[in-house]
Coordinates of C-alpha atoms and ligand atoms in Angstrom, one line a residue:
M139 CA -18.2 -55.6 -0.7
L140 CA -17.2 -51.9 -0.9
S141 CA -16.3 -50.5 -4.3
R142 CA -12.9 -48.8 -4.6
L143 CA -14.7 -45.3 -4.8
A144 CA -16.8 -46.0 -1.8
F145 CA -13.7 -47.1 0.1
I146 CA -11.9 -43.9 -0.8
A147 CA -15.0 -41.8 0.3
L148 CA -15.0 -43.7 3.6
V149 CA -11.3 -43.0 4.3
L150 CA -11.7 -39.4 3.3
S151 CA -14.8 -38.8 5.5
S152 CA -13.3 -40.5 8.6
S153 CA -10.0 -38.5 8.2
T154 CA -12.1 -35.3 7.9
V155 CA -13.8 -36.1 11.2
L156 CA -10.5 -36.8 12.9
A157 CA -9.0 -33.5 11.6
A158 CA -12.0 -31.4 12.6
P159 CA -11.3 -28.7 15.2
V160 CA -12.7 -29.5 18.6
A161 CA -12.7 -26.0 20.1
T162 CA -16.3 -25.1 19.5
P163 CA -18.9 -27.6 20.8
K164 CA -22.0 -28.6 19.0
I165 CA -24.7 -26.3 20.2
P166 CA -28.4 -27.0 19.5
P167 CA -30.6 -24.1 18.1
V168 CA -32.0 -21.6 20.6
A169 CA -35.6 -22.3 21.7
S170 CA -38.5 -20.0 20.6
L171 CA -38.5 -16.6 22.2
G172 CA -42.3 -16.2 21.7
E173 CA -43.8 -19.4 23.0
G174 CA -43.9 -19.2 26.7
V175 CA -45.2 -17.3 29.7
W176 CA -43.5 -15.3 32.4
L177 CA -44.2 -16.8 35.8
K178 CA -43.2 -15.3 39.1
G179 CA -42.6 -17.0 42.4
D180 CA -40.4 -17.8 45.3
L181 CA -38.1 -20.8 45.6
H182 CA -37.2 -20.9 49.2
I183 CA -39.9 -20.8 51.9
H184 CA -40.1 -22.5 55.3
S185 CA -43.5 -23.5 56.8
R186 CA -44.4 -24.8 60.2
H187 CA -42.7 -28.1 59.3
S188 CA -39.4 -26.4 59.8
K189 CA -38.7 -26.2 63.6
D190 CA -37.0 -22.8 63.2
S191 CA -40.1 -21.2 61.8
S192 CA -42.9 -19.4 63.7
N193 CA -46.6 -18.7 63.0
N194 CA -46.2 -20.1 59.5
P195 CA -48.7 -22.8 58.6
E196 CA -48.7 -23.7 54.9
A197 CA -52.2 -22.1 54.5
K198 CA -50.8 -18.7 55.5
I199 CA -48.0 -18.9 53.0
I200 CA -50.3 -20.1 50.2
R201 CA -53.0 -17.5 50.9
F202 CA -50.4 -14.8 50.8
A203 CA -49.0 -16.0 47.5
E204 CA -52.5 -16.3 46.0
N205 CA -53.5 -12.8 47.1
A206 CA -50.2 -11.3 45.8
G207 CA -50.7 -12.9 42.4
F208 CA -47.8 -15.3 42.4
D209 CA -47.7 -18.1 39.9
Y210 CA -45.6 -20.7 41.7
I211 CA -43.9 -21.2 45.1
A212 CA -41.7 -23.9 46.5
I213 CA -42.1 -24.7 50.2
T214 CA -38.7 -26.0 51.2
D215 CA -38.7 -27.2 54.7
H216 CA -35.5 -28.4 56.5
D217 CA -35.4 -32.1 55.8
N218 CA -33.4 -32.9 58.9
H219 CA -36.3 -31.6 61.1
V220 CA -38.4 -34.5 59.9
D221 CA -35.7 -37.1 59.5
G222 CA -35.8 -36.7 55.8
D223 CA -39.4 -37.5 55.5
V224 CA -40.7 -34.3 53.9
A225 CA -43.0 -36.5 51.8
H226 CA -45.2 -37.2 54.9
N227 CA -44.9 -33.8 56.4
S228 CA -44.7 -30.7 54.0
W229 CA -46.4 -32.5 51.1
T230 CA -49.1 -34.4 52.8
D231 CA -50.2 -31.4 54.9
P232 CA -54.0 -31.0 54.1
E233 CA -53.2 -27.3 53.5
F234 CA -50.7 -28.1 50.7
K235 CA -53.0 -27.1 47.8
S236 CA -53.9 -24.1 45.8
K237 CA -56.2 -23.3 42.9
S238 CA -54.1 -20.5 41.4
V239 CA -50.5 -21.1 42.6
L240 CA -48.4 -23.9 41.2
L241 CA -46.8 -25.7 44.2
L242 CA -43.5 -27.4 43.5
Y243 CA -42.4 -30.4 45.5
G244 CA -39.1 -29.8 47.3
A245 CA -37.2 -29.4 50.5
E246 CA -34.1 -27.8 51.9
W247 CA -31.4 -30.5 52.0
T248 CA -29.9 -29.6 55.3
T249 CA -26.5 -31.3 55.8
D250 CA -23.3 -30.8 57.8
R251 CA -21.7 -29.6 54.6
G252 CA -24.3 -26.9 54.0
H253 CA -27.7 -26.5 52.4
G254 CA -29.2 -27.0 49.0
N255 CA -32.8 -26.8 47.7
V256 CA -34.5 -29.6 45.8
F257 CA -37.2 -28.8 43.2
S258 CA -39.5 -31.2 41.4
A259 CA -42.8 -30.9 39.6
K260 CA -44.0 -34.1 41.2
P261 CA -43.4 -36.1 44.4
Y262 CA -40.1 -38.0 44.6
D263 CA -38.3 -40.1 47.2
H264 CA -36.5 -37.3 49.1
K265 CA -35.4 -39.7 51.8
R266 CA -32.9 -41.3 49.4
L267 CA -31.1 -37.9 49.0
Y268 CA -31.3 -37.3 52.7
D269 CA -29.7 -40.7 53.4
V270 CA -26.6 -40.0 51.2
R271 CA -25.9 -36.5 52.6
D272 CA -22.6 -37.6 54.2
E273 CA -21.5 -39.6 51.2
R274 CA -19.0 -38.6 48.5
D275 CA -20.2 -36.2 45.9
A276 CA -20.2 -38.7 43.1
K277 CA -22.6 -40.9 45.0
I278 CA -24.9 -38.0 45.8
L279 CA -24.9 -37.0 42.1
A280 CA -25.9 -40.5 41.1
V281 CA -28.8 -40.5 43.5
K282 CA -29.9 -37.0 42.4
K283 CA -29.8 -38.1 38.7
S284 CA -31.9 -41.3 39.4
L285 CA -34.5 -39.2 41.2
G286 CA -34.7 -36.8 38.3
V287 CA -34.8 -33.7 40.5
H288 CA -33.3 -30.2 40.3
L289 CA -30.7 -29.5 43.0
S290 CA -29.7 -25.9 43.8
A291 CA -26.9 -24.5 46.0
N292 CA -28.3 -22.4 48.8
H293 CA -26.9 -19.2 50.3
P294 CA -23.4 -20.1 49.0
S295 CA -21.5 -17.4 50.8
G296 CA -23.3 -17.3 54.1
K297 CA -23.8 -19.5 57.1
D298 CA -24.4 -23.2 56.2
H299 CA -23.0 -22.4 52.7
F300 CA -23.2 -25.1 50.1
G301 CA -20.1 -27.1 50.7
F302 CA -20.4 -29.7 47.9
S303 CA -19.1 -29.8 44.4
Y304 CA -20.9 -27.5 42.0
D305 CA -20.9 -30.4 39.6
I306 CA -23.9 -31.8 41.4
V307 CA -26.2 -28.7 41.2
D308 CA -28.2 -27.1 38.4
S309 CA -28.6 -23.7 39.9
I310 CA -27.2 -21.4 42.6
E311 CA -29.1 -19.1 45.0
V312 CA -27.4 -15.8 44.1
W313 CA -30.0 -13.7 45.9
N314 CA -31.0 -15.0 49.4
S315 CA -33.5 -12.9 51.4
P316 CA -34.2 -9.1 50.9
V317 CA -30.9 -8.3 52.6
W318 CA -29.0 -7.6 49.4
P319 CA -25.5 -6.7 50.7
Q320 CA -25.0 -10.2 52.1
N321 CA -25.2 -11.7 48.6
A322 CA -22.1 -10.0 47.1
A323 CA -19.8 -13.0 47.7
A324 CA -22.5 -15.3 46.2
M325 CA -22.1 -13.3 42.9
L326 CA -18.4 -13.9 43.0
I327 CA -18.8 -17.6 43.3
W328 CA -21.4 -17.6 40.5
D329 CA -19.0 -15.8 38.2
D330 CA -16.2 -18.3 39.0
M331 CA -18.5 -21.2 38.1
L332 CA -19.7 -19.5 34.9
R333 CA -16.1 -18.6 33.9
S334 CA -15.1 -22.2 34.3
G335 CA -17.8 -23.4 31.8
R336 CA -20.5 -24.4 34.2
K337 CA -23.8 -23.1 32.8
L338 CA -25.3 -22.6 36.2
T339 CA -28.6 -20.7 36.6
G340 CA -28.7 -17.9 39.2
R341 CA -31.9 -17.8 41.2
G342 CA -33.5 -16.1 44.2
G343 CA -35.1 -17.3 47.4
S344 CA -36.6 -15.4 50.4
D345 CA -35.7 -18.1 52.9
S346 CA -38.6 -16.8 54.9
H347 CA -39.4 -18.6 58.1
H348 CA -41.9 -16.4 60.0
G349 CA -45.5 -15.5 59.5
V350 CA -47.5 -12.7 60.9
P351 CA -48.9 -13.9 64.3
D352 CA -52.7 -14.3 64.5
T353 CA -52.8 -12.7 67.9
P354 CA -50.3 -10.4 69.7
A355 CA -49.8 -13.2 72.3
Q356 CA -48.3 -15.5 69.6
A357 CA -45.6 -13.0 68.6
V358 CA -42.0 -14.1 69.0
A359 CA -38.8 -12.1 68.7
N360 CA -38.5 -13.0 65.0
S361 CA -42.1 -12.0 64.1
I362 CA -40.7 -8.6 62.9
Q363 CA -39.3 -10.5 59.9
A364 CA -42.8 -11.2 58.7
T365 CA -43.1 -7.6 57.5
A366 CA -39.8 -7.6 55.5
D367 CA -38.9 -11.2 54.4
Y368 CA -41.8 -13.3 53.1
V369 CA -43.0 -14.6 49.8
G370 CA -41.4 -12.7 46.9
T371 CA -38.4 -11.0 48.6
P372 CA -36.8 -11.6 46.1
T373 CA -39.1 -12.8 43.3
T374 CA -37.7 -15.2 40.7
W375 CA -39.2 -14.9 37.2
M376 CA -39.2 -17.8 34.8
F377 CA -40.0 -17.8 31.1
A378 CA -41.8 -21.2 31.1
K379 CA -43.1 -23.1 28.1
D380 CA -46.5 -23.3 29.7
R381 CA -48.2 -22.8 33.1
S382 CA -47.1 -26.1 34.8
G383 CA -44.8 -27.1 37.5
Q384 CA -42.6 -29.1 35.1
A385 CA -42.2 -26.0 32.8
V386 CA -41.2 -24.0 35.9
V387 CA -38.5 -26.5 36.8
D388 CA -37.3 -26.8 33.2
A389 CA -37.1 -23.0 32.9
L390 CA -35.0 -22.9 36.1
T391 CA -32.7 -25.6 34.7
N392 CA -32.4 -23.8 31.3
G393 CA -31.7 -20.4 32.8
R394 CA -34.5 -18.3 31.3
V395 CA -34.7 -16.6 34.7
S396 CA -34.4 -13.2 36.2
V397 CA -34.7 -12.0 39.8
S398 CA -36.3 -8.8 41.1
A399 CA -36.2 -7.5 44.7
N400 CA -39.9 -7.8 44.9
P401 CA -42.9 -8.7 42.6
D402 CA -43.8 -5.0 42.2
D403 CA -40.3 -4.1 40.8
P404 CA -39.8 -4.5 37.1
R405 CA -38.3 -7.7 35.6
V406 CA -35.1 -7.4 33.6
E407 CA -35.1 -9.2 30.3
L408 CA -31.7 -9.6 28.6
R409 CA -31.8 -10.4 24.9
A410 CA -29.4 -10.4 21.9
D411 CA -29.7 -9.9 18.2
L412 CA -27.3 -12.5 16.8
D413 CA -27.5 -11.9 13.1
G414 CA -27.9 -8.1 13.1
D415 CA -31.4 -8.0 11.5
G416 CA -32.9 -5.8 14.2
Q417 CA -34.8 -8.7 15.8
M418 CA -33.8 -10.2 19.1
D419 CA -33.3 -13.9 18.7
M420 CA -31.9 -15.2 22.0
M421 CA -32.4 -14.4 25.6
M422 CA -30.8 -15.0 29.0
G423 CA -30.1 -18.7 29.6
D424 CA -29.7 -19.3 25.9
N425 CA -26.4 -20.5 24.4
A426 CA -25.3 -19.8 20.8
K427 CA -22.3 -20.3 18.6
A428 CA -20.4 -17.0 18.3
S429 CA -20.0 -15.9 14.7
G430 CA -17.1 -13.5 15.3
K431 CA -19.4 -10.6 14.3
P432 CA -20.7 -7.9 16.5
V433 CA -23.9 -8.7 18.5
T434 CA -26.4 -6.1 19.8
F435 CA -27.7 -6.8 23.3
Q436 CA -30.8 -5.2 24.9
A437 CA -31.7 -5.1 28.6
K438 CA -35.4 -4.2 29.0
M439 CA -37.3 -3.4 32.2
V440 CA -40.7 -5.0 32.0
G441 CA -43.8 -4.4 34.2
G442 CA -44.1 -2.7 37.5
G443 CA -41.5 -0.2 38.6
I444 CA -41.5 3.5 39.1
T445 CA -42.9 5.5 36.1
G446 CA -40.3 7.5 34.4
A447 CA -37.4 6.0 36.3
A448 CA -34.0 5.5 34.5
Y449 CA -32.6 2.3 35.8
H450 CA -28.8 1.8 36.0
I451 CA -27.7 -1.3 34.0
K452 CA -24.3 -2.8 34.9
V453 CA -23.1 -5.3 32.3
V454 CA -20.8 -8.1 33.5
K455 CA -18.8 -9.9 30.8
N456 CA -17.0 -13.1 31.8
G457 CA -17.0 -11.9 35.5
Q458 CA -15.6 -8.5 34.7
D459 CA -17.3 -5.1 34.5
F460 CA -18.0 -4.4 30.8
G461 CA -20.0 -1.2 30.9
A462 CA -22.8 0.7 32.5
Y463 CA -25.8 2.3 30.9
Y464 CA -29.1 4.0 31.9
T465 CA -32.4 2.8 30.5
D466 CA -34.4 5.1 28.4
P467 CA -37.3 6.0 30.7
A468 CA -39.7 6.0 27.7
T469 CA -38.9 2.5 26.5
G470 CA -37.3 1.0 29.7
T471 CA -34.4 -0.3 27.5
A472 CA -30.7 0.0 27.3
S473 CA -28.6 -1.4 24.4
F474 CA -25.0 -2.2 24.0
T475 CA -22.9 -4.0 21.4
D476 CA -19.9 -6.3 21.6
T477 CA -18.2 -9.1 19.6
P478 CA -18.2 -12.4 21.5
A479 CA -15.0 -14.3 20.7
A480 CA -15.4 -16.8 17.8
Q481 CA -13.4 -19.3 19.8
G482 CA -13.8 -19.9 23.5
R483 CA -16.6 -19.1 25.9
T484 CA -18.2 -15.7 26.6
Y485 CA -21.1 -14.7 28.7
Y486 CA -22.9 -11.4 29.5
R487 CA -25.2 -10.7 32.4
V488 CA -26.7 -7.5 33.8
V489 CA -27.3 -6.1 37.3
V490 CA -30.0 -3.4 37.7
E491 CA -30.0 -0.6 40.3
G492 CA -32.5 2.1 40.8
P493 CA -35.4 3.3 42.9
Q494 CA -37.0 0.5 44.8
T495 CA -40.7 0.0 44.0
P496 CA -42.7 -0.3 47.3
Y497 CA -44.1 -3.7 48.1
P498 CA -47.0 -2.7 50.3
L499 CA -47.6 -6.3 51.5
L500 CA -44.0 -6.3 53.0
P501 CA -43.4 -2.6 53.8
N502 CA -40.0 -3.2 55.5
S503 CA -38.4 -5.2 52.7
M504 CA -37.6 -2.0 50.6
A505 CA -34.9 -0.6 52.9
L506 CA -33.1 -4.0 53.2
S507 CA -32.7 -4.3 49.4
G508 CA -31.5 -0.7 48.9
N509 CA -31.0 0.2 45.3
M510 CA -30.7 -3.4 44.1
V511 CA -33.7 -3.9 41.8
A512 CA -33.0 -6.9 39.6
L513 CA -30.5 -9.2 37.9
S514 CA -30.5 -11.3 34.8
N515 CA -29.1 -14.7 34.0
P516 CA -26.3 -14.6 31.3
V517 CA -26.6 -14.9 27.6
F518 CA -24.0 -17.5 26.7
F519 CA -21.7 -18.1 23.7
N520 CA -19.8 -21.4 22.9
F521 CA -20.7 -23.1 26.2
D522 CA -20.5 -26.8 25.9
P523 CA -24.0 -28.3 26.5
K524 CA -22.4 -31.6 27.3
F525 CA -19.9 -30.2 29.9
Ligands
ZN869 ZN1 -30.4 -22.8 54.6
ZN870 ZN1 -33.7 -22.1 54.3

């Protein structure tokens, strides 16, 4: 039996819970900034198993990725070209192997309501997702969850744009192919989703279909694309816990991701110093409770790039232009300060313009990307992890 004191304590604690403000969600601590490795790759590649490809066996793609030093790739063939059975086509191809490049399992989910890419560290029953492509979104979401895969909206503003609810996806292809200007509307959709509380990772994908012909006689009209749009245009960087396929998929889901026009361009890392001690303690993709105090942000260009270049950093806050800065050519960094609202959601992301670093393996990609060098995922405040 409860003592009178215990009874009072029980009543008090339950009334405290009921009266607690519900505005700020419970947010787990930010993961370590030090434990991990940056991995670069491409999340949207078509091999010969897609009927609209040419001269592109898997071996050609994988050798290219190995020679260019990529860490991971996803070969994402159109599932409708093999009646949903990518498992016995793209994944069982004897060429589907590499000693140095992590190969994700996936496909381009190719439906009448648009396209999405599926990513997994291990084989899964893709046919189940293919079979529900014309069902209601809630049913599709249930199948996706039961498969344990990552689903991503493809080329959301272009032809065959993703026409399903964004509640069923974990990421969005904000940078499709080296042709940067066609992605402007994808960025608008991304910002709308972010503003509405969806913590959706932005990623890249070359959507390349065409390999270099082995002989001039094998050339087709689209073969010219092989010199401009192939593995790494753009390149998606992931800060993964370790060098494994699962860590790549997890990083993609968590948003510790940035995208560069090509692998020889620098990578932009957006970090924030929450407590003002001069040490950066969160990065893009991370979500923290806003304290109501000013926060210093740092955008840093890392690796590659043009020596001595000053890159133009445009900061987007909650979908609006917040400010523009140039990186210090000596350190590659630009800093800014702002106070995220103590109540309600805030996010900051950056877009980087500047001189395009040549990608000698794909000499015609540069001109298509223009000045667009890189973009970060957002740093988030007060986003509800359970949303
Ligand atoms: Zn597509
Ligand atoms: Zn595609």
